[in-house]
Short mmCIF file of C-alpha atoms in Angstrom, two decimals:
data_model
loop_
_atom_site.label_atom_id
_atom_site.label_comp_id
_atom_site.label_asym_id
_atom_site.label_seq_id
_atom_site.Cartn_x
_atom_site.Cartn_y
_atom_site.Cartn_z
CA MET A 116 22.50 -5.59 60.00
CA GLU A 117 19.97 -2.78 59.79
CA ILE A 118 21.09 0.11 57.60
CA LYS A 119 20.42 3.52 59.14
CA ALA A 120 20.90 7.11 58.05
CA PRO A 121 24.49 8.33 58.56
CA LYS A 122 25.25 10.03 61.87
CA GLY A 123 24.39 13.71 61.77
CA THR A 124 21.75 13.39 59.05
CA GLN A 125 17.99 13.12 59.31
CA ASP A 126 15.02 11.93 57.28
CA ILE A 127 12.33 14.55 56.77
CA LEU A 128 9.14 12.50 56.69
CA PRO A 129 5.76 13.51 55.22
CA ASP A 130 4.38 14.37 58.68
CA GLU A 131 7.06 17.09 59.03
CA ILE A 132 7.59 18.29 55.47
CA HIS A 133 4.87 20.95 55.65
CA LYS A 134 7.05 22.84 58.16
CA TRP A 135 9.89 22.89 55.64
CA HIS A 136 7.57 24.06 52.90
CA ALA A 137 6.36 26.90 55.14
CA VAL A 138 9.92 28.04 55.93
CA GLU A 139 11.02 27.78 52.30
CA LYS A 140 7.97 29.74 51.13
CA ALA A 141 8.66 32.47 53.70
CA ALA A 142 12.28 32.58 52.54
CA ARG A 143 11.37 32.92 48.86
CA ASP A 144 8.60 35.43 49.48
CA THR A 145 10.82 37.61 51.69
CA ALA A 146 13.84 37.49 49.38
CA GLU A 147 11.75 38.36 46.34
CA LEU A 148 10.03 41.18 48.25
CA PHE A 149 13.51 42.70 48.67
CA GLY A 150 14.40 42.22 44.99
CA TYR A 151 16.51 39.04 45.22
CA ARG A 152 16.45 36.27 42.59
CA GLU A 153 17.21 32.59 43.11
CA ILE A 154 20.52 30.93 42.20
CA ARG A 155 21.42 27.24 42.45
CA THR A 156 25.00 25.96 42.55
CA PRO A 157 26.54 22.44 42.68
CA ILE A 158 26.53 20.53 45.95
CA PHE A 159 30.20 19.66 45.47
CA GLU A 160 32.99 21.92 44.24
CA SER A 161 36.76 21.95 43.82
CA THR A 162 38.37 21.74 47.26
CA ASP A 163 40.56 24.71 46.34
CA LEU A 164 37.49 26.95 46.15
CA PHE A 165 36.81 26.58 49.87
CA ALA A 166 40.47 26.53 50.93
CA ARG A 167 41.05 29.87 49.18
CA GLY A 168 37.65 31.40 49.86
CA ILE A 169 36.94 30.37 53.46
CA GLY A 170 40.58 30.27 54.59
CA GLU A 171 42.99 27.40 55.24
CA GLY A 172 43.35 28.38 58.90
CA THR A 173 39.64 28.10 59.70
CA ASP A 174 38.06 25.21 61.60
CA ILE A 175 35.80 24.53 58.64
CA VAL A 176 38.67 23.89 56.23
CA GLU A 177 40.98 22.23 58.75
CA LYS A 178 38.47 19.94 60.47
CA GLU A 179 34.96 19.95 59.07
CA MET A 180 34.97 19.48 55.29
CA TYR A 181 33.87 16.31 53.52
CA THR A 182 36.66 16.01 50.93
CA PHE A 183 37.28 13.14 48.51
CA LEU A 184 39.09 12.25 45.28
CA ASP A 185 36.92 11.46 42.28
CA LYS A 186 37.85 8.88 39.64
CA GLY A 187 39.96 11.48 37.86
CA GLU A 188 42.00 12.04 41.06
CA ARG A 189 40.52 15.52 41.46
CA SER A 190 39.99 16.75 45.02
CA LEU A 191 36.33 17.65 45.53
CA THR A 192 34.44 18.82 48.61
CA LEU A 193 30.79 18.73 49.59
CA ARG A 194 30.05 22.41 50.07
CA PRO A 195 30.36 23.49 53.72
CA GLU A 196 28.78 26.85 52.86
CA ILE A 197 27.35 28.47 49.73
CA THR A 198 28.72 32.02 49.48
CA ALA A 199 32.01 30.89 47.89
CA SER A 200 30.04 28.77 45.39
CA VAL A 201 27.89 31.76 44.44
CA MET A 202 30.93 33.96 43.90
CA ARG A 203 32.65 31.22 41.86
CA ALA A 204 29.57 30.94 39.65
CA LEU A 205 29.40 34.69 39.04
CA LEU A 206 33.12 34.90 38.23
CA GLU A 207 32.96 31.89 35.94
CA HIS A 208 30.02 33.29 34.01
CA LYS A 209 31.46 36.83 34.00
CA LYS A 210 28.54 38.35 35.90
CA THR A 211 30.46 40.59 38.31
CA GLY A 212 31.37 43.52 36.09
CA GLY A 213 28.02 45.24 35.81
CA ASP A 214 25.06 46.13 37.98
CA LEU A 215 24.38 45.03 41.54
CA LEU A 216 23.36 41.35 41.69
CA LYS A 217 20.95 40.35 44.45
CA LEU A 218 20.64 36.57 44.81
CA TYR A 219 19.17 34.03 47.21
CA TYR A 220 19.45 30.28 47.63
CA ILE A 221 17.98 27.41 49.61
CA GLY A 222 19.90 24.17 49.90
CA PRO A 223 22.01 21.70 51.88
CA ILE A 224 25.52 22.16 53.28
CA PHE A 225 27.83 19.56 54.82
CA ARG A 226 30.15 19.86 57.82
CA TYR A 227 31.79 17.10 59.83
CA GLU A 228 31.09 18.36 63.33
CA ARG A 229 29.60 16.95 66.50
CA PRO A 230 25.83 16.60 65.98
CA GLN A 231 23.77 18.41 68.58
CA LYS A 232 20.35 19.92 68.96
CA GLY A 233 19.53 21.83 65.79
CA ARG A 234 22.98 21.15 64.23
CA PHE A 235 23.57 18.33 61.77
CA ARG A 236 26.33 17.15 59.47
CA GLN A 237 23.96 17.72 56.61
CA SER A 238 21.96 20.86 57.28
CA HIS A 239 20.06 23.33 55.14
CA GLN A 240 20.42 27.05 54.64
CA PHE A 241 18.47 29.97 53.28
CA GLY A 242 20.89 32.67 52.27
CA VAL A 243 21.12 35.92 50.36
CA GLU A 244 24.07 37.54 48.60
CA ALA A 245 24.33 41.05 47.12
CA ILE A 246 27.40 41.50 44.93
CA GLY A 247 28.53 44.67 43.21
CA SER A 248 28.27 47.35 45.93
CA ASP A 249 30.09 48.47 49.08
CA SER A 250 27.04 50.35 50.39
CA PRO A 251 26.57 50.17 54.19
CA GLN A 252 22.83 50.63 53.60
CA LEU A 253 22.91 47.28 51.78
CA ASP A 254 24.35 45.59 54.88
CA ALA A 255 21.51 47.04 56.95
CA GLU A 256 18.91 46.03 54.36
CA GLN A 257 19.98 42.40 54.61
CA ILE A 258 19.70 42.44 58.39
CA CYS A 259 16.21 43.87 57.93
CA LEU A 260 15.46 41.12 55.41
CA ALA A 261 16.51 38.45 57.90
CA MET A 262 14.27 39.92 60.59
CA GLU A 263 11.33 40.10 58.17
CA PHE A 264 11.88 36.42 57.30
CA TYR A 265 11.68 35.41 60.95
CA LYS A 266 8.71 37.70 61.50
CA ARG A 267 6.82 35.82 58.77
CA LEU A 268 7.55 32.58 60.60
CA GLY A 269 6.07 34.00 63.80
CA LEU A 270 9.37 34.00 65.69
CA ASP A 271 9.84 36.48 68.52
CA LYS A 272 12.38 37.13 71.29
CA LEU A 273 15.07 37.74 68.69
CA SER A 274 18.05 40.07 68.91
CA VAL A 275 20.70 41.34 66.49
CA ASP A 276 24.40 41.54 67.41
CA ILE A 277 26.65 43.50 65.06
CA ASN A 278 30.35 44.31 64.84
CA SER A 279 32.93 45.56 62.35
CA ILE A 280 36.21 43.70 61.84
CA GLY A 281 37.69 46.32 59.53
CA CYS A 282 39.45 45.95 56.20
CA SER A 283 42.84 44.81 54.87
CA ASN A 284 44.42 48.29 54.91
CA ASP A 285 47.57 48.16 57.05
CA ASN A 286 46.28 50.71 59.57
CA CYS A 287 43.04 48.78 60.09
CA ARG A 288 42.64 45.03 60.64
CA PRO A 289 46.38 44.20 60.21
CA ALA A 290 47.19 46.76 62.91
CA TYR A 291 44.49 45.30 65.14
CA ARG A 292 45.85 41.82 64.48
CA ARG A 293 49.29 42.91 65.73
CA ASP A 294 47.79 44.46 68.87
CA LEU A 295 45.74 41.32 69.53
CA ILE A 296 48.79 39.07 69.25
CA THR A 297 50.69 41.34 71.63
CA TYR A 298 47.83 41.15 74.13
CA LEU A 299 47.62 37.37 73.85
CA LYS A 300 51.38 37.01 74.31
CA GLU A 301 51.17 39.07 77.47
CA ASN A 302 48.35 36.95 78.88
CA THR A 303 49.42 33.42 78.02
CA ASP A 304 52.69 31.63 77.33
CA THR A 305 51.18 29.25 74.76
CA LEU A 306 52.17 31.41 71.81
CA LEU A 307 55.89 31.04 72.60
CA GLY A 308 55.65 27.28 72.30
CA VAL A 309 54.00 27.61 68.91
CA LEU A 310 56.44 30.18 67.55
CA PHE A 311 59.45 28.06 68.54
CA GLY A 312 58.01 24.87 67.12
CA GLU A 313 57.22 23.24 70.47
CA ILE A 314 53.70 22.25 69.43
CA ASP A 315 53.76 19.07 71.50
CA ASN A 316 54.90 20.78 74.69
CA ILE A 317 52.79 23.91 74.98
CA GLY A 318 52.72 25.37 78.46
CA ASN A 319 49.04 26.30 78.61
CA LYS A 320 48.09 29.00 81.12
CA GLY A 321 44.71 29.84 79.63
CA LEU A 322 44.28 29.40 75.90
CA CYS A 323 43.48 25.94 74.59
CA ASP A 324 45.84 24.24 72.15
CA ASP A 325 43.62 25.16 69.18
CA CYS A 326 43.70 28.85 70.07
CA ALA A 327 47.46 28.70 70.60
CA ARG A 328 47.81 27.54 67.01
CA ARG A 329 45.30 30.06 65.75
CA MET A 330 47.33 32.93 67.15
CA VAL A 331 50.05 32.43 64.54
CA ASN A 332 48.01 32.35 61.33
CA ASN A 333 44.58 33.67 62.25
CA PRO A 334 44.36 35.22 65.72
CA LEU A 335 40.79 36.52 65.23
CA ARG A 336 39.66 32.90 65.35
CA VAL A 337 40.28 32.86 69.12
CA PHE A 338 36.99 34.77 69.44
CA ASP A 339 35.17 31.66 68.17
CA CYS A 340 36.38 29.54 71.09
CA LYS A 341 33.78 28.49 73.67
CA LYS A 342 36.17 27.16 76.33
CA ASP A 343 36.08 28.97 79.67
CA GLY A 344 39.80 29.74 79.92
CA CYS A 345 39.88 31.24 76.43
CA LYS A 346 36.67 33.18 77.01
CA GLN A 347 38.11 34.84 80.11
CA ILE A 348 41.19 36.01 78.23
CA ILE A 349 39.17 37.07 75.19
CA SER A 350 36.78 39.13 77.34
CA ARG A 351 39.61 41.56 78.10
CA ALA A 352 41.10 41.59 74.59
CA PRO A 353 41.26 44.74 72.43
CA ARG A 354 38.06 45.46 70.47
CA THR A 355 38.02 45.43 66.68
CA TYR A 356 35.73 48.43 66.37
CA GLU A 357 38.16 50.49 68.45
CA HIS A 358 40.91 49.93 65.83
CA LEU A 359 39.03 50.74 62.62
CA CYS A 360 40.44 52.99 59.93
CA ASP A 361 38.46 56.13 59.14
CA ASP A 362 36.65 54.56 56.15
CA CYS A 363 35.62 51.45 58.08
CA ARG A 364 34.51 53.52 61.07
CA ALA A 365 32.34 55.68 58.81
CA HIS A 366 30.93 52.55 57.14
CA PHE A 367 30.03 51.00 60.51
CA GLU A 368 28.39 54.20 61.75
CA LYS A 369 26.26 54.33 58.58
CA VAL A 370 25.20 50.71 59.06
CA LYS A 371 24.03 51.51 62.59
CA GLU A 372 22.28 54.68 61.45
CA THR A 373 20.43 52.80 58.69
CA LEU A 374 19.34 50.05 61.07
CA GLU A 375 17.82 52.73 63.29
CA LEU A 376 16.00 54.23 60.29
CA LEU A 377 14.66 50.77 59.46
CA GLY A 378 13.48 50.22 63.04
CA VAL A 379 15.84 47.28 63.66
CA LYS A 380 17.14 47.13 67.23
CA TYR A 381 20.75 45.96 67.64
CA ARG A 382 23.67 45.84 70.02
CA VAL A 383 27.38 46.06 69.26
CA ASN A 384 29.10 42.80 70.23
CA PRO A 385 32.90 42.98 69.86
CA ASN A 386 33.26 39.19 70.07
CA ILE A 387 31.54 38.57 66.74
CA VAL A 388 34.17 37.95 64.06
CA ARG A 389 32.47 35.08 62.16
CA GLY A 390 34.25 31.83 61.32
CA LEU A 391 35.19 32.52 57.70
CA ASP A 392 38.25 34.43 56.53
CA TYR A 393 36.51 36.25 53.69
CA TYR A 394 34.58 38.62 55.98
CA THR A 395 35.44 42.33 56.06
CA ARG A 396 33.84 45.25 57.86
CA THR A 397 30.25 44.44 58.93
CA VAL A 398 29.56 41.10 60.63
CA TYR A 399 26.39 40.17 62.51
CA GLU A 400 24.24 37.42 63.99
CA VAL A 401 20.52 37.05 64.67
CA LEU A 402 20.00 35.33 68.03
CA SER A 403 17.03 33.59 69.64
CA GLU A 404 16.30 33.37 73.35
CA SER A 405 14.64 30.01 72.67
CA LEU A 406 17.86 28.18 71.72
CA GLY A 407 19.93 28.29 74.92
CA ALA A 408 23.73 28.64 74.67
CA GLN A 409 23.95 27.85 70.95
CA ASN A 410 21.53 30.64 70.14
CA ALA A 411 22.53 31.85 66.66
CA LEU A 412 19.80 31.51 64.03
CA CYS A 413 21.51 33.43 61.26
CA GLY A 414 24.89 34.99 60.56
CA GLY A 415 26.45 37.09 57.87
CA GLY A 416 28.45 40.08 56.87
CA ARG A 417 30.46 41.83 54.18
CA TYR A 418 33.10 40.06 52.05
CA ASP A 419 34.71 42.65 49.76
CA ASN A 420 37.90 40.59 49.26
CA LEU A 421 36.31 37.26 48.28
CA ALA A 422 36.23 37.83 44.51
CA GLY A 423 39.91 38.78 44.57
CA GLU A 424 40.82 35.70 46.63
CA LEU A 425 39.17 33.56 43.94
CA GLY A 426 41.09 35.17 41.10
CA GLY A 427 38.63 37.86 40.04
CA VAL A 428 38.61 41.63 40.21
CA LYS A 429 37.81 42.98 43.66
CA VAL A 430 34.08 43.65 44.03
CA GLY A 431 31.93 44.52 47.03
CA GLY A 432 29.71 41.81 48.46
CA THR A 433 27.54 41.15 51.50
CA GLY A 434 25.24 38.34 52.57
CA PHE A 435 23.92 36.02 55.26
CA ALA A 436 22.98 32.38 55.77
CA ALA A 437 20.12 31.22 58.00
CA GLY A 438 19.79 27.65 59.25
CA ILE A 439 16.46 26.11 58.30
CA GLU A 440 16.62 23.33 60.92
CA ARG A 441 17.20 25.88 63.66
CA ALA A 442 14.30 28.02 62.51
CA ILE A 443 12.00 25.00 62.60
CA MET A 444 13.31 24.06 66.05
CA VAL A 445 12.41 27.49 67.40
CA MET A 446 8.98 27.30 65.76
CA ASP A 447 8.39 23.98 67.54
CA GLU A 448 9.65 25.42 70.85
CA ILE A 449 7.22 28.35 70.80
CA GLY A 450 4.29 26.41 69.33
CA LYS A 451 4.18 28.03 65.87
CA LYS A 452 2.70 25.22 63.80
CA PRO A 453 2.28 25.85 60.06
CA GLU A 454 -0.98 24.56 58.69
CA ARG A 455 -0.60 21.15 57.15
CA PRO A 456 -2.25 21.17 53.72
CA GLY A 457 -4.98 18.56 53.44
CA ILE A 458 -6.38 16.62 50.51
CA PRO A 459 -10.05 17.62 50.28
CA VAL A 460 -11.47 14.51 48.56
CA ILE A 461 -11.19 10.78 49.09
CA ILE A 462 -13.01 8.45 46.69
CA LEU A 463 -14.32 5.16 48.02
CA PRO A 464 -15.27 2.54 45.40
CA VAL A 465 -17.34 0.02 47.37
CA GLY A 466 -19.12 -1.72 44.48
CA GLY A 467 -16.48 -4.00 42.99
CA GLU A 468 -14.56 -3.66 39.73
CA LYS A 469 -17.17 -1.48 38.01
CA ALA A 470 -17.14 0.92 40.93
CA MET A 471 -13.33 1.09 40.76
CA ASN A 472 -13.45 1.92 37.03
CA GLN A 473 -16.03 4.64 37.66
CA ALA A 474 -13.92 5.95 40.56
CA VAL A 475 -10.84 6.26 38.33
CA THR A 476 -12.86 8.27 35.80
CA ILE A 477 -14.28 10.59 38.46
CA LEU A 478 -10.84 10.94 40.09
CA LYS A 479 -9.47 12.37 36.86
CA LYS A 480 -12.39 14.80 36.55
CA ILE A 481 -11.85 16.02 40.12
CA ARG A 482 -8.10 16.52 39.64
CA ASP A 483 -8.66 18.22 36.27
CA SER A 484 -10.79 20.77 38.10
CA GLY A 485 -7.86 21.55 40.42
CA ILE A 486 -9.03 19.69 43.54
CA PRO A 487 -6.44 17.42 45.19
CA ALA A 488 -7.98 13.95 45.54
CA GLU A 489 -7.10 10.40 46.56
CA LEU A 490 -8.55 7.02 45.69
CA ASP A 491 -8.94 4.05 48.01
CA TYR A 492 -6.81 1.63 45.97
CA ASN A 493 -6.70 -0.96 48.78
CA ASN A 494 -10.50 -1.25 49.07
CA ARG A 495 -10.55 -0.44 52.76
CA GLY A 496 -13.94 1.18 52.34
CA PHE A 497 -15.56 3.10 55.17
CA LYS A 498 -12.87 1.99 57.68
CA LEU A 499 -10.54 4.41 55.89
CA LEU A 500 -12.62 7.38 57.02
CA LYS A 501 -11.16 7.02 60.53
CA LYS A 502 -8.13 8.81 59.05
CA SER A 503 -10.16 11.73 57.66
CA GLU A 504 -9.05 14.29 60.26
CA GLU A 505 -5.41 13.16 60.07
CA GLU A 506 -5.35 13.40 56.27
CA GLY A 507 -7.43 16.55 55.99
CA TRP A 508 -10.23 15.00 53.92
CA ARG A 509 -13.42 17.08 53.76
CA PHE A 510 -15.46 15.03 51.30
CA ALA A 511 -15.82 11.32 50.65
CA PHE A 512 -17.13 10.40 47.19
CA ILE A 513 -18.83 7.03 47.57
CA ILE A 514 -19.50 4.75 44.61
CA GLY A 515 -21.40 1.58 45.49
CA GLU A 516 -23.79 -0.73 43.67
CA ASP A 517 -26.76 1.60 44.21
CA GLU A 518 -24.84 4.60 42.89
CA LEU A 519 -23.79 2.64 39.80
CA LYS A 520 -27.40 1.63 39.07
CA GLU A 521 -28.68 5.18 39.46
CA GLY A 522 -25.77 6.88 37.67
CA LYS A 523 -24.97 8.86 40.79
CA VAL A 524 -22.19 9.59 43.29
CA SER A 525 -22.86 9.96 47.01
CA ILE A 526 -20.90 12.84 48.53
CA LYS A 527 -20.40 12.76 52.29
CA HIS A 528 -19.30 15.96 54.05
CA LEU A 529 -16.94 14.56 56.68
CA ILE A 530 -16.99 17.66 58.90
CA LYS A 531 -20.75 18.44 58.81
CA ARG A 532 -21.57 14.72 58.77
CA ASP A 533 -24.10 15.24 56.01
CA GLN A 534 -24.52 13.29 52.76
CA LYS A 535 -26.07 14.04 49.39
CA GLY A 536 -26.45 12.15 46.14
CA ILE A 537 -25.68 13.82 42.83
CA GLU A 538 -25.91 12.55 39.26
CA THR A 539 -22.56 11.94 37.60
CA ALA A 540 -23.31 14.32 34.72
CA GLU A 541 -24.36 17.08 37.15
CA LEU A 542 -21.17 16.54 39.17
CA GLU A 543 -19.08 16.99 36.04
CA GLU A 544 -20.89 20.24 35.23
CA LEU A 545 -20.31 21.49 38.77
CA LEU A 546 -16.61 20.71 38.62
CA ASP A 547 -16.30 22.44 35.22
CA SER A 548 -17.96 25.56 36.64
CA GLY A 549 -15.79 25.71 39.75
CA GLY A 550 -13.27 28.17 38.34
CA LYS A 551 -10.74 29.27 40.93
CA ASP A 552 -12.68 27.77 43.85
CA PRO A 553 -13.88 24.27 42.92
CA VAL A 554 -13.83 23.18 46.59
CA GLY A 555 -16.25 26.03 47.32
CA ILE A 556 -18.64 24.57 44.75
CA LEU A 557 -18.71 21.32 46.71
CA GLU A 558 -19.24 23.22 49.97
CA ASN A 559 -22.26 24.97 48.41
CA LEU A 560 -23.99 21.60 48.04
CA PHE A 561 -24.33 21.48 51.81
CA LEU A 562 -25.57 25.01 52.52
#
């Protein structure tokens, strides 16, 4: 039986990898422009980290995590997101008690969900985290950073949706939570079945069974539902930003004001609550018109309670995660094709074993000068040059019997279709003098 990649994963082949390199370079360049430094954390962590950090009532923890016991009977989980891992690392290494830490990461995450266009069970994220401040200007800066990242990729037709879900003070999100439950009770009878333990016999007049369960432990999760009946009820539900305490309202107003100063257009979307329990106050998404219904490219927000949930001292934090696969999908949709780096030189030994030995020697000289080069190890000869455009070759170094006798190398310019002979010693001197532009030295031979 043929062995294939697991469902929901993909192979990234050499013909596509240059797109990934372009996105990763844009991510690093943008993050470092804004003063962020890279962090790398383990791909698997203690299951308890995500249960406590993300929230046991979330879909991610309940349905989507890849969890297993290791040989020591410890429960481990392939990370379904990276923010909790970053916070764990900072707490473990006692890095949260001082100055503001601005960090970024690029890496894979794992979620057991239905694979669909641009969504995989193993996907990759670029994310940033800023820990050690409750500044609303920092929230706005990260939204600006995300937009700059997509700008560098050439993406357009993007929009930013923002919301505030308040804080844990009793007159803020807890009060909103109570009002939301009251509203849901008045508009569906599913909650009564849940509260009285009749899970198997819910009388559903609108909300799906999942949302009926969510109402008890985590009613804000109903905003994540995409089913029509739930969406109709949710559309008339109380708005989080209408129930903010004074501090959270002032914070949200300052975020909006800063976005305007930064020239970032946005709209307030009361249905954004994000799917992780650690979020507080600001939440947002960057959306693309090119993606259809599942149009989120990037999502993030503030998580001031996360450190405390993981056993540390409460510290302000804010961040976002951007899907790399989805960014590449949009680039393909709108025809933004990163340049595929070519290999300027191919060496063709067409004079037997002596020619191959000479080719190996010259190959080293060329690479030592900083020019990427390949050698025709399979002795395909001039037939190989049919691939010159595909591989990005500009020059073919030909070593045949005549070249060996004369102590020369023939250099063929594959774009100009011109050819010149040059003595081996002279070629070595040219390569040594190339400095920062050795390919330019070769181009000068054909002026």
